[in-house]
CSV table of C-alpha atoms in Angstrom, one decimal:
chain,number,residue,atom,x,y,z
A,208,MET,CA,0.0,0.0,0.0
A,209,THR,CA,1.3,3.5,-0.9
A,210,SER,CA,2.0,6.1,1.7
A,211,SER,CA,-1.0,8.2,0.6
A,212,GLY,CA,-3.2,5.1,1.0
A,213,MET,CA,-1.9,4.7,4.5
A,214,ILE,CA,-2.7,8.3,5.3
A,215,VAL,CA,-6.3,7.8,4.0
A,216,VAL,CA,-6.7,4.6,6.0
A,217,THR,CA,-5.3,6.3,9.2
A,218,VAL,CA,-7.6,9.3,8.8
A,219,LEU,CA,-10.6,7.0,8.4
A,220,LEU,CA,-9.6,4.9,11.4
A,221,VAL,CA,-9.2,8.0,13.5
A,222,GLY,CA,-12.6,9.3,12.4
A,223,ILE,CA,-14.2,6.0,13.2
A,224,GLY,CA,-12.4,5.8,16.5
A,225,LEU,CA,-13.6,9.3,17.5
A,226,ALA,CA,-17.2,8.4,16.5
A,227,VAL,CA,-17.1,5.3,18.6
A,228,LEU,CA,-15.6,7.1,21.5
A,229,SER,CA,-18.3,9.8,21.3
A,230,ARG,CA,-21.0,7.2,21.2
A,231,LEU,CA,-19.6,5.4,24.2
A,232,ILE,CA,-19.5,8.6,26.2
A,233,GLN,CA,-23.1,9.3,25.3
A,234,THR,CA,-24.3,5.8,26.2
A,235,VAL,CA,-22.8,5.8,29.7
A,236,SER,CA,-25.7,6.3,32.1
A,237,ARG,CA,-23.5,8.3,34.6
A,238,PRO,CA,-20.7,10.4,33.1
A,239,PRO,CA,-17.4,9.5,34.6
A,240,PHE,CA,-16.3,13.1,35.1
A,241,THR,CA,-19.3,14.9,36.6
A,242,TRP,CA,-17.1,17.7,37.9
A,243,LEU,CA,-15.8,18.4,34.4
A,244,ARG,CA,-19.3,18.5,33.1
A,245,LYS,CA,-20.3,20.9,35.8
A,246,LEU,CA,-17.3,23.0,35.0
A,247,LEU,CA,-18.2,23.1,31.3
A,248,ASP,CA,-21.8,24.0,32.1
A,249,ILE,CA,-20.8,27.3,33.8
A,250,PRO,CA,-22.2,30.1,31.6
A,251,VAL,CA,-19.5,32.2,30.0
A,252,GLY,CA,-20.4,35.3,28.0
A,253,ILE,CA,-24.0,34.2,27.3
A,254,ALA,CA,-26.4,32.0,29.1
A,255,LEU,CA,-26.7,28.8,27.0
A,256,PRO,CA,-30.4,27.8,26.5
A,257,SER,CA,-30.1,24.2,27.8
A,258,ARG,CA,-33.1,24.4,30.1
A,259,GLU,CA,-35.3,26.8,28.2
A,260,PRO,CA,-38.4,25.9,26.3
A,261,SER,CA,-37.9,25.1,22.7
A,262,ASP,CA,-39.7,28.2,21.4
A,263,ALA,CA,-37.2,30.4,23.4
A,264,LEU,CA,-34.4,28.8,21.3
A,265,TYR,CA,-35.9,30.0,18.0
A,266,TYR,CA,-37.0,33.5,18.9
A,267,ARG,CA,-34.0,34.7,20.9
A,268,GLN,CA,-31.1,36.6,19.4
A,269,TYR,CA,-28.0,34.6,18.5
A,270,PRO,CA,-24.9,35.4,20.4
A,271,THR,CA,-22.5,37.9,19.1
A,272,ARG,CA,-20.0,36.4,16.8
A,273,LEU,CA,-16.6,35.7,18.3
A,274,SER,CA,-17.6,35.7,21.9
A,275,LEU,CA,-14.8,34.2,24.1
A,276,ASN,CA,-15.4,30.9,25.9
A,277,VAL,CA,-12.5,30.4,28.2
A,278,PRO,CA,-12.9,26.6,28.9
A,279,ALA,CA,-13.1,26.0,25.1
A,280,LEU,CA,-10.1,28.2,24.6
A,281,ILE,CA,-8.1,26.1,27.1
A,282,LEU,CA,-9.3,22.6,26.1
A,283,GLY,CA,-9.7,23.3,22.4
A,284,PRO,CA,-11.3,20.4,20.4
A,285,VAL,CA,-11.6,18.4,23.6
A,286,TRP,CA,-14.3,20.8,24.8
A,287,TYR,CA,-16.2,20.2,21.6
A,288,LEU,CA,-15.9,16.4,22.1
A,289,LEU,CA,-17.2,16.7,25.7
A,290,ALA,CA,-20.1,18.9,24.5
A,291,GLY,CA,-21.1,16.2,22.0
A,292,LEU,CA,-20.1,18.0,18.8
A,293,TRP,CA,-18.1,15.1,17.3
A,294,VAL,CA,-18.4,16.3,13.7
A,295,HIS,CA,-16.6,19.5,14.6
A,296,VAL,CA,-13.9,17.4,16.4
A,297,SER,CA,-13.3,15.2,13.5
A,298,ILE,CA,-13.0,18.2,11.2
A,299,PHE,CA,-10.5,19.9,13.6
A,300,PHE,CA,-8.4,16.8,14.0
A,301,SER,CA,-8.4,16.2,10.3
A,302,LEU,CA,-7.2,19.8,9.7
A,303,VAL,CA,-4.4,19.5,12.2
A,304,PHE,CA,-3.4,16.0,11.0
A,305,VAL,CA,-3.3,17.0,7.3
A,306,SER,CA,-1.4,20.2,7.9
A,307,GLY,CA,1.2,18.3,10.1
A,308,GLY,CA,0.3,20.3,13.2
A,309,LEU,CA,0.7,23.8,11.6
A,310,LEU,CA,-3.0,24.7,11.9
A,311,ALA,CA,-3.2,23.6,15.6
A,312,PRO,CA,-3.0,27.1,17.0
A,313,PHE,CA,-5.6,28.4,14.6
A,314,VAL,CA,-7.9,25.5,15.5
A,315,TRP,CA,-7.5,26.2,19.2
A,316,VAL,CA,-8.3,29.9,18.7
A,317,TYR,CA,-11.3,29.1,16.6
A,318,CYS,CA,-12.6,26.7,19.4
A,319,GLY,CA,-12.2,29.5,22.0
A,320,PHE,CA,-14.1,32.1,20.0
A,321,LYS,CA,-16.8,30.1,18.2
A,322,ALA,CA,-17.8,27.5,20.8
A,323,ASN,CA,-20.8,29.4,22.1
A,324,GLU,CA,-22.2,29.9,18.7
A,325,ASP,CA,-21.6,26.4,17.5
A,326,LEU,CA,-23.1,24.9,20.7
A,327,LEU,CA,-26.2,27.1,20.4
A,328,GLU,CA,-26.6,26.1,16.7
A,329,PHE,CA,-26.3,22.5,17.6
A,330,ARG,CA,-29.0,22.7,20.3
A,331,VAL,CA,-31.4,24.6,18.0
A,332,SER,CA,-30.9,22.1,15.1
A,333,ARG,CA,-31.5,19.2,17.5
A,334,ARG,CA,-35.0,20.5,18.1
A,335,SER,CA,-35.7,21.4,14.5
A,336,VAL,CA,-38.4,19.7,12.5
A,337,TYR,CA,-36.4,19.7,9.3
């Protein structure tokens, strides 16, 4: 197998492994790190609408773009994985892997500034009828 074939196989295996890991985390009845979940649920910048009625999600203003989320800035893509946004995580790790680590600082900064907006969009789309 050529080296490019090995890279493709490795990227696919990493993506499948991340998907399986995310699914395992979701199926556990009691999360192993409840203190970390509580730390991640601390509202930073805006109050995330996790316990609001679904109509409040649709008719409220979206957060300002590029609002800072300190836990996401510190943890980077790991914060996205803990929040359940595994598609974003697979994209971030693919970018870092393909660039040889050169894009890692940019991915970390993106995670810190776009986490609130991405999480709110995920929660709204989870309750969407489309």
